């Protein structure tokens, strides 16, 4: 089955502090993904550690993969969102995110075979967002939001929903 977009909507997000760890192209695995870094997070209990902080209520406790170009350097962050004054624990980094609007797609598919990740689902979502007349913001953040239970509880077909989006103007 190919990935489907089952919902497209615009959401207003408050300013937030992303607390997590920043990665770059040198941290990709042989397949070009950050799957090994996510495994590292789960194996080391890093989500549980930062989850002890009070997450941004609007994030509903979701974990995030956020990405952007910072100059000519690609950044991929794994972490969670918190109120802007939240202190990052030792061993973690933070980035403050401005208040704004995001265009979000619900990507429906199988999380285990890789079909929810990479350029094809990205391009599918960006086309759906463009169909709404929304434009990507300058130097915009893109994100994968791993929402519980949409992403964590597979349906009868074994599929989940990955929220994928971008800051729009």
mmCIF file with all atom_site columns, C-alpha atoms in Angstrom:
data_model
loop_
_atom_site.group_PDB
_atom_site.id
_atom_site.type_symbol
_atom_site.label_atom_id
_atom_site.label_alt_id
_atom_site.label_comp_id
_atom_site.label_asym_id
_atom_site.label_entity_id
_atom_site.label_seq_id
_atom_site.pdbx_PDB_ins_code
_atom_site.Cartn_x
_atom_site.Cartn_y
_atom_site.Cartn_z
_atom_site.occupancy
_atom_site.B_iso_or_equiv
_atom_site.pdbx_formal_charge
_atom_site.auth_seq_id
_atom_site.auth_comp_id
_atom_site.auth_asym_id
_atom_site.auth_atom_id
_atom_site.pdbx_PDB_model_num
ATOM 1   C CA . UNK A 1 1   ? 0.000  0.000  0.000  1.00 0.00 ? 1   UNK A CA 1
ATOM 2   C CA . UNK A 1 2   ? 1.212  3.482  -0.766 1.00 0.00 ? 2   UNK A CA 1
ATOM 3   C CA . UNK A 1 3   ? 1.070  6.282  1.778  1.00 0.00 ? 3   UNK A CA 1
ATOM 4   C CA . UNK A 1 4   ? -2.173 8.269  1.763  1.00 0.00 ? 4   UNK A CA 1
ATOM 5   C CA . UNK A 1 5   ? -2.875 11.772 3.011  1.00 0.00 ? 5   UNK A CA 1
ATOM 6   C CA . UNK A 1 6   ? -6.083 11.452 5.026  1.00 0.00 ? 6   UNK A CA 1
ATOM 7   C CA . UNK A 1 7   ? -6.297 15.002 6.405  1.00 0.00 ? 7   UNK A CA 1
ATOM 8   C CA . UNK A 1 8   ? -4.776 18.431 5.651  1.00 0.00 ? 8   UNK A CA 1
ATOM 9   C CA . UNK A 1 9   ? -5.297 21.351 7.996  1.00 0.00 ? 9   UNK A CA 1
ATOM 10  C CA . UNK A 1 10  ? -3.795 24.578 9.276  1.00 0.00 ? 10  UNK A CA 1
ATOM 11  C CA . UNK A 1 11  ? -2.910 24.840 12.948 1.00 0.00 ? 11  UNK A CA 1
ATOM 12  C CA . UNK A 1 12  ? -1.719 27.802 15.015 1.00 0.00 ? 12  UNK A CA 1
ATOM 13  C CA . UNK A 1 13  ? 1.163  26.927 17.330 1.00 0.00 ? 13  UNK A CA 1
ATOM 14  C CA . UNK A 1 14  ? 2.430  29.015 20.233 1.00 0.00 ? 14  UNK A CA 1
ATOM 15  C CA . UNK A 1 15  ? 6.071  29.865 20.731 1.00 0.00 ? 15  UNK A CA 1
ATOM 16  C CA . UNK A 1 16  ? 7.855  26.859 22.182 1.00 0.00 ? 16  UNK A CA 1
ATOM 17  C CA . UNK A 1 17  ? 11.214 25.487 23.214 1.00 0.00 ? 17  UNK A CA 1
ATOM 18  C CA . UNK A 1 18  ? 12.366 22.364 21.431 1.00 0.00 ? 18  UNK A CA 1
ATOM 19  C CA . UNK A 1 19  ? 14.497 20.348 23.855 1.00 0.00 ? 19  UNK A CA 1
ATOM 20  C CA . UNK A 1 20  ? 16.379 17.428 22.409 1.00 0.00 ? 20  UNK A CA 1
ATOM 21  C CA . UNK A 1 21  ? 19.481 16.665 20.399 1.00 0.00 ? 21  UNK A CA 1
ATOM 22  C CA . UNK A 1 22  ? 20.580 18.123 17.065 1.00 0.00 ? 22  UNK A CA 1
ATOM 23  C CA . UNK A 1 23  ? 21.912 15.906 14.291 1.00 0.00 ? 23  UNK A CA 1
ATOM 24  C CA . UNK A 1 24  ? 23.297 16.527 10.824 1.00 0.00 ? 24  UNK A CA 1
ATOM 25  C CA . UNK A 1 25  ? 23.924 14.664 7.602  1.00 0.00 ? 25  UNK A CA 1
ATOM 26  C CA . UNK A 1 26  ? 26.925 12.946 9.206  1.00 0.00 ? 26  UNK A CA 1
ATOM 27  C CA . UNK A 1 27  ? 24.512 11.247 11.649 1.00 0.00 ? 27  UNK A CA 1
ATOM 28  C CA . UNK A 1 28  ? 22.455 9.490  8.953  1.00 0.00 ? 28  UNK A CA 1
ATOM 29  C CA . UNK A 1 29  ? 22.588 5.703  8.621  1.00 0.00 ? 29  UNK A CA 1
ATOM 30  C CA . UNK A 1 30  ? 23.575 3.827  5.451  1.00 0.00 ? 30  UNK A CA 1
ATOM 31  C CA . UNK A 1 31  ? 20.009 4.217  4.123  1.00 0.00 ? 31  UNK A CA 1
ATOM 32  C CA . UNK A 1 32  ? 20.155 7.994  4.656  1.00 0.00 ? 32  UNK A CA 1
ATOM 33  C CA . UNK A 1 33  ? 17.751 8.049  7.599  1.00 0.00 ? 33  UNK A CA 1
ATOM 34  C CA . UNK A 1 34  ? 17.953 8.941  11.273 1.00 0.00 ? 34  UNK A CA 1
ATOM 35  C CA . UNK A 1 35  ? 16.333 5.659  12.397 1.00 0.00 ? 35  UNK A CA 1
ATOM 36  C CA . UNK A 1 36  ? 19.448 4.704  14.365 1.00 0.00 ? 36  UNK A CA 1
ATOM 37  C CA . UNK A 1 37  ? 19.282 7.972  16.286 1.00 0.00 ? 37  UNK A CA 1
ATOM 38  C CA . UNK A 1 38  ? 15.633 7.310  17.180 1.00 0.00 ? 38  UNK A CA 1
ATOM 39  C CA . UNK A 1 39  ? 16.619 3.829  18.406 1.00 0.00 ? 39  UNK A CA 1
ATOM 40  C CA . UNK A 1 40  ? 19.306 5.467  20.527 1.00 0.00 ? 40  UNK A CA 1
ATOM 41  C CA . UNK A 1 41  ? 16.628 7.695  22.104 1.00 0.00 ? 41  UNK A CA 1
ATOM 42  C CA . UNK A 1 42  ? 14.422 4.734  22.991 1.00 0.00 ? 42  UNK A CA 1
ATOM 43  C CA . UNK A 1 43  ? 17.277 2.539  24.231 1.00 0.00 ? 43  UNK A CA 1
ATOM 44  C CA . UNK A 1 44  ? 18.680 5.300  26.457 1.00 0.00 ? 44  UNK A CA 1
ATOM 45  C CA . UNK A 1 45  ? 15.298 6.419  27.818 1.00 0.00 ? 45  UNK A CA 1
ATOM 46  C CA . UNK A 1 46  ? 15.870 10.002 26.707 1.00 0.00 ? 46  UNK A CA 1
ATOM 47  C CA . UNK A 1 47  ? 12.166 10.637 26.014 1.00 0.00 ? 47  UNK A CA 1
ATOM 48  C CA . UNK A 1 48  ? 11.323 9.470  29.520 1.00 0.00 ? 48  UNK A CA 1
ATOM 49  C CA . UNK A 1 49  ? 14.031 11.750 30.923 1.00 0.00 ? 49  UNK A CA 1
ATOM 50  C CA . UNK A 1 50  ? 12.859 14.930 29.228 1.00 0.00 ? 50  UNK A CA 1
ATOM 51  C CA . UNK A 1 51  ? 9.257  13.787 29.576 1.00 0.00 ? 51  UNK A CA 1
ATOM 52  C CA . UNK A 1 52  ? 9.606  14.517 33.301 1.00 0.00 ? 52  UNK A CA 1
ATOM 53  C CA . UNK A 1 53  ? 9.581  18.209 32.364 1.00 0.00 ? 53  UNK A CA 1
ATOM 54  C CA . UNK A 1 54  ? 6.184  19.786 31.768 1.00 0.00 ? 54  UNK A CA 1
ATOM 55  C CA . UNK A 1 55  ? 5.596  19.495 28.018 1.00 0.00 ? 55  UNK A CA 1
ATOM 56  C CA . UNK A 1 56  ? 3.890  22.248 26.054 1.00 0.00 ? 56  UNK A CA 1
ATOM 57  C CA . UNK A 1 57  ? 0.159  21.440 26.522 1.00 0.00 ? 57  UNK A CA 1
ATOM 58  C CA . UNK A 1 58  ? -0.597 21.930 22.804 1.00 0.00 ? 58  UNK A CA 1
ATOM 59  C CA . UNK A 1 59  ? 1.941  19.233 21.894 1.00 0.00 ? 59  UNK A CA 1
ATOM 60  C CA . UNK A 1 60  ? -0.056 16.603 23.829 1.00 0.00 ? 60  UNK A CA 1
ATOM 61  C CA . UNK A 1 61  ? 3.207  14.931 24.891 1.00 0.00 ? 61  UNK A CA 1
ATOM 62  C CA . UNK A 1 62  ? 4.194  14.046 21.319 1.00 0.00 ? 62  UNK A CA 1
ATOM 63  C CA . UNK A 1 63  ? 7.775  13.415 20.302 1.00 0.00 ? 63  UNK A CA 1
ATOM 64  C CA . UNK A 1 64  ? 9.098  15.307 17.284 1.00 0.00 ? 64  UNK A CA 1
ATOM 65  C CA . UNK A 1 65  ? 11.593 15.115 14.497 1.00 0.00 ? 65  UNK A CA 1
ATOM 66  C CA . UNK A 1 66  ? 12.147 18.697 13.328 1.00 0.00 ? 66  UNK A CA 1
ATOM 67  C CA . UNK A 1 67  ? 14.294 19.627 10.365 1.00 0.00 ? 67  UNK A CA 1
ATOM 68  C CA . UNK A 1 68  ? 15.499 22.730 8.594  1.00 0.00 ? 68  UNK A CA 1
ATOM 69  C CA . UNK A 1 69  ? 18.352 24.193 6.652  1.00 0.00 ? 69  UNK A CA 1
ATOM 70  C CA . UNK A 1 70  ? 20.483 26.425 8.863  1.00 0.00 ? 70  UNK A CA 1
ATOM 71  C CA . UNK A 1 71  ? 22.569 28.287 6.311  1.00 0.00 ? 71  UNK A CA 1
ATOM 72  C CA . UNK A 1 72  ? 24.041 25.488 4.203  1.00 0.00 ? 72  UNK A CA 1
ATOM 73  C CA . UNK A 1 73  ? 23.818 22.908 7.011  1.00 0.00 ? 73  UNK A CA 1
ATOM 74  C CA . UNK A 1 74  ? 20.917 20.458 7.345  1.00 0.00 ? 74  UNK A CA 1
ATOM 75  C CA . UNK A 1 75  ? 19.682 20.046 10.923 1.00 0.00 ? 75  UNK A CA 1
ATOM 76  C CA . UNK A 1 76  ? 17.524 17.209 12.210 1.00 0.00 ? 76  UNK A CA 1
ATOM 77  C CA . UNK A 1 77  ? 16.357 17.460 15.812 1.00 0.00 ? 77  UNK A CA 1
ATOM 78  C CA . UNK A 1 78  ? 14.786 14.741 17.922 1.00 0.00 ? 78  UNK A CA 1
ATOM 79  C CA . UNK A 1 79  ? 12.971 15.895 21.029 1.00 0.00 ? 79  UNK A CA 1
ATOM 80  C CA . UNK A 1 80  ? 9.814  17.330 22.538 1.00 0.00 ? 80  UNK A CA 1
ATOM 81  C CA . UNK A 1 81  ? 8.226  20.781 22.810 1.00 0.00 ? 81  UNK A CA 1
ATOM 82  C CA . UNK A 1 82  ? 8.067  22.747 26.062 1.00 0.00 ? 82  UNK A CA 1
ATOM 83  C CA . UNK A 1 83  ? 7.138  26.247 27.230 1.00 0.00 ? 83  UNK A CA 1
ATOM 84  C CA . UNK A 1 84  ? 9.794  28.763 26.138 1.00 0.00 ? 84  UNK A CA 1
ATOM 85  C CA . UNK A 1 85  ? 11.424 29.273 29.544 1.00 0.00 ? 85  UNK A CA 1
ATOM 86  C CA . UNK A 1 86  ? 11.985 25.559 30.220 1.00 0.00 ? 86  UNK A CA 1
ATOM 87  C CA . UNK A 1 87  ? 15.609 24.763 31.085 1.00 0.00 ? 87  UNK A CA 1
ATOM 88  C CA . UNK A 1 88  ? 17.220 22.019 29.022 1.00 0.00 ? 88  UNK A CA 1
ATOM 89  C CA . UNK A 1 89  ? 18.693 19.269 31.224 1.00 0.00 ? 89  UNK A CA 1
ATOM 90  C CA . UNK A 1 90  ? 22.418 18.499 31.001 1.00 0.00 ? 90  UNK A CA 1
ATOM 91  C CA . UNK A 1 91  ? 23.220 16.595 27.818 1.00 0.00 ? 91  UNK A CA 1
ATOM 92  C CA . UNK A 1 92  ? 20.391 18.172 25.813 1.00 0.00 ? 92  UNK A CA 1
ATOM 93  C CA . UNK A 1 93  ? 20.241 21.161 23.511 1.00 0.00 ? 93  UNK A CA 1
ATOM 94  C CA . UNK A 1 94  ? 17.407 23.537 22.769 1.00 0.00 ? 94  UNK A CA 1
ATOM 95  C CA . UNK A 1 95  ? 16.083 25.756 20.035 1.00 0.00 ? 95  UNK A CA 1
ATOM 96  C CA . UNK A 1 96  ? 13.340 28.332 20.484 1.00 0.00 ? 96  UNK A CA 1
ATOM 97  C CA . UNK A 1 97  ? 10.521 28.183 17.938 1.00 0.00 ? 97  UNK A CA 1
ATOM 98  C CA . UNK A 1 98  ? 8.449  31.241 17.081 1.00 0.00 ? 98  UNK A CA 1
ATOM 99  C CA . UNK A 1 99  ? 4.682  31.365 17.293 1.00 0.00 ? 99  UNK A CA 1
ATOM 100 C CA . UNK A 1 100 ? 3.120  30.770 13.910 1.00 0.00 ? 100 UNK A CA 1
ATOM 101 C CA . UNK A 1 101 ? 0.922  28.688 11.658 1.00 0.00 ? 101 UNK A CA 1
ATOM 102 C CA . UNK A 1 102 ? 1.742  25.244 10.351 1.00 0.00 ? 102 UNK A CA 1
ATOM 103 C CA . UNK A 1 103 ? 0.247  23.221 7.552  1.00 0.00 ? 103 UNK A CA 1
ATOM 104 C CA . UNK A 1 104 ? -0.206 19.608 8.673  1.00 0.00 ? 104 UNK A CA 1
ATOM 105 C CA . UNK A 1 105 ? -0.841 16.403 6.728  1.00 0.00 ? 105 UNK A CA 1
ATOM 106 C CA . UNK A 1 106 ? -1.849 13.127 8.259  1.00 0.00 ? 106 UNK A CA 1
ATOM 107 C CA . UNK A 1 107 ? 0.243  10.528 6.445  1.00 0.00 ? 107 UNK A CA 1
ATOM 108 C CA . UNK A 1 108 ? -1.448 7.133  6.721  1.00 0.00 ? 108 UNK A CA 1
ATOM 109 C CA . UNK A 1 109 ? 0.672  4.040  6.179  1.00 0.00 ? 109 UNK A CA 1
ATOM 110 C CA . UNK A 1 110 ? 2.930  1.402  7.647  1.00 0.00 ? 110 UNK A CA 1
ATOM 111 C CA . UNK A 1 111 ? 5.556  2.671  10.093 1.00 0.00 ? 111 UNK A CA 1
ATOM 112 C CA . UNK A 1 112 ? 7.662  -0.488 9.836  1.00 0.00 ? 112 UNK A CA 1
ATOM 113 C CA . UNK A 1 113 ? 8.424  -0.599 6.107  1.00 0.00 ? 113 UNK A CA 1
ATOM 114 C CA . UNK A 1 114 ? 9.764  2.959  5.798  1.00 0.00 ? 114 UNK A CA 1
ATOM 115 C CA . UNK A 1 115 ? 7.007  4.268  3.531  1.00 0.00 ? 115 UNK A CA 1
ATOM 116 C CA . UNK A 1 116 ? 6.104  7.136  5.895  1.00 0.00 ? 116 UNK A CA 1
ATOM 117 C CA . UNK A 1 117 ? 9.581  8.662  5.690  1.00 0.00 ? 117 UNK A CA 1
ATOM 118 C CA . UNK A 1 118 ? 11.768 10.337 3.102  1.00 0.00 ? 118 UNK A CA 1
ATOM 119 C CA . UNK A 1 119 ? 11.218 12.563 0.108  1.00 0.00 ? 119 UNK A CA 1
ATOM 120 C CA . UNK A 1 120 ? 8.163  10.838 -1.400 1.00 0.00 ? 120 UNK A CA 1
ATOM 121 C CA . UNK A 1 121 ? 5.834  11.408 1.584  1.00 0.00 ? 121 UNK A CA 1
ATOM 122 C CA . UNK A 1 122 ? 7.402  14.858 2.081  1.00 0.00 ? 122 UNK A CA 1
ATOM 123 C CA . UNK A 1 123 ? 6.624  15.822 -1.525 1.00 0.00 ? 123 UNK A CA 1
ATOM 124 C CA . UNK A 1 124 ? 3.101  14.365 -1.279 1.00 0.00 ? 124 UNK A CA 1
ATOM 125 C CA . UNK A 1 125 ? 2.374  16.431 1.827  1.00 0.00 ? 125 UNK A CA 1
ATOM 126 C CA . UNK A 1 126 ? 3.908  19.617 0.412  1.00 0.00 ? 126 UNK A CA 1
ATOM 127 C CA . UNK A 1 127 ? 1.747  19.246 -2.727 1.00 0.00 ? 127 UNK A CA 1
ATOM 128 C CA . UNK A 1 128 ? -1.385 18.881 -0.568 1.00 0.00 ? 128 UNK A CA 1
ATOM 129 C CA . UNK A 1 129 ? -0.416 21.958 1.451  1.00 0.00 ? 129 UNK A CA 1
ATOM 130 C CA . UNK A 1 130 ? 0.207  23.944 -1.755 1.00 0.00 ? 130 UNK A CA 1
ATOM 131 C CA . UNK A 1 131 ? -3.264 22.880 -3.016 1.00 0.00 ? 131 UNK A CA 1
ATOM 132 C CA . UNK A 1 132 ? -4.688 24.735 0.008  1.00 0.00 ? 132 UNK A CA 1
ATOM 133 C CA . UNK A 1 133 ? -2.918 27.905 -1.152 1.00 0.00 ? 133 UNK A CA 1
ATOM 134 C CA . UNK A 1 134 ? -0.542 27.924 1.822  1.00 0.00 ? 134 UNK A CA 1
ATOM 135 C CA . UNK A 1 135 ? 3.082  28.861 1.228  1.00 0.00 ? 135 UNK A CA 1
ATOM 136 C CA . UNK A 1 136 ? 6.069  27.573 3.124  1.00 0.00 ? 136 UNK A CA 1
ATOM 137 C CA . UNK A 1 137 ? 7.645  30.210 5.340  1.00 0.00 ? 137 UNK A CA 1
ATOM 138 C CA . UNK A 1 138 ? 11.200 31.460 4.788  1.00 0.00 ? 138 UNK A CA 1
ATOM 139 C CA . UNK A 1 139 ? 13.791 29.037 6.205  1.00 0.00 ? 139 UNK A CA 1
ATOM 140 C CA . UNK A 1 140 ? 10.847 27.065 7.566  1.00 0.00 ? 140 UNK A CA 1
ATOM 141 C CA . UNK A 1 141 ? 10.935 24.217 10.063 1.00 0.00 ? 141 UNK A CA 1
ATOM 142 C CA . UNK A 1 142 ? 9.480  20.913 8.833  1.00 0.00 ? 142 UNK A CA 1
ATOM 143 C CA . UNK A 1 143 ? 8.353  18.361 11.372 1.00 0.00 ? 143 UNK A CA 1
ATOM 144 C CA . UNK A 1 144 ? 7.308  14.812 12.038 1.00 0.00 ? 144 UNK A CA 1
ATOM 145 C CA . UNK A 1 145 ? 4.953  14.677 15.030 1.00 0.00 ? 145 UNK A CA 1
ATOM 146 C CA . UNK A 1 146 ? 4.629  11.261 16.629 1.00 0.00 ? 146 UNK A CA 1
ATOM 147 C CA . UNK A 1 147 ? 1.258  11.701 18.317 1.00 0.00 ? 147 UNK A CA 1
ATOM 148 C CA . UNK A 1 148 ? -0.148 9.204  20.800 1.00 0.00 ? 148 UNK A CA 1
ATOM 149 C CA . UNK A 1 149 ? -2.345 7.329  19.903 1.00 0.00 ? 149 UNK A CA 1
ATOM 150 C CA . UNK A 1 150 ? -2.446 8.164  16.145 1.00 0.00 ? 150 UNK A CA 1
ATOM 151 C CA . UNK A 1 151 ? 1.130  7.003  15.615 1.00 0.00 ? 151 UNK A CA 1
ATOM 152 C CA . UNK A 1 152 ? 1.564  4.571  18.497 1.00 0.00 ? 152 UNK A CA 1
ATOM 153 C CA . UNK A 1 153 ? -1.553 2.423  18.024 1.00 0.00 ? 153 UNK A CA 1
ATOM 154 C CA . UNK A 1 154 ? -1.759 0.656  14.642 1.00 0.00 ? 154 UNK A CA 1
ATOM 155 C CA . UNK A 1 155 ? -5.217 0.037  13.162 1.00 0.00 ? 155 UNK A CA 1
ATOM 156 C CA . UNK A 1 156 ? -6.569 -3.345 12.010 1.00 0.00 ? 156 UNK A CA 1
ATOM 157 C CA . UNK A 1 157 ? -4.411 -3.069 8.844  1.00 0.00 ? 157 UNK A CA 1
ATOM 158 C CA . UNK A 1 158 ? -1.266 -2.379 10.878 1.00 0.00 ? 158 UNK A CA 1
ATOM 159 C CA . UNK A 1 159 ? -1.169 1.264  9.744  1.00 0.00 ? 159 UNK A CA 1
ATOM 160 C CA . UNK A 1 160 ? -0.654 4.451  11.731 1.00 0.00 ? 160 UNK A CA 1
ATOM 161 C CA . UNK A 1 161 ? -0.868 8.198  11.145 1.00 0.00 ? 161 UNK A CA 1
ATOM 162 C CA . UNK A 1 162 ? 2.268  10.316 11.123 1.00 0.00 ? 162 UNK A CA 1
ATOM 163 C CA . UNK A 1 163 ? 1.606  14.052 11.411 1.00 0.00 ? 163 UNK A CA 1
ATOM 164 C CA . UNK A 1 164 ? 3.909  15.803 8.946  1.00 0.00 ? 164 UNK A CA 1
ATOM 165 C CA . UNK A 1 165 ? 4.025  19.542 8.471  1.00 0.00 ? 165 UNK A CA 1
ATOM 166 C CA . UNK A 1 166 ? 5.775  22.804 7.837  1.00 0.00 ? 166 UNK A CA 1
ATOM 167 C CA . UNK A 1 167 ? 5.575  26.361 9.101  1.00 0.00 ? 167 UNK A CA 1
ATOM 168 C CA . UNK A 1 168 ? 3.536  28.387 6.598  1.00 0.00 ? 168 UNK A CA 1
ATOM 169 C CA . UNK A 1 169 ? 2.886  32.068 6.007  1.00 0.00 ? 169 UNK A CA 1
#
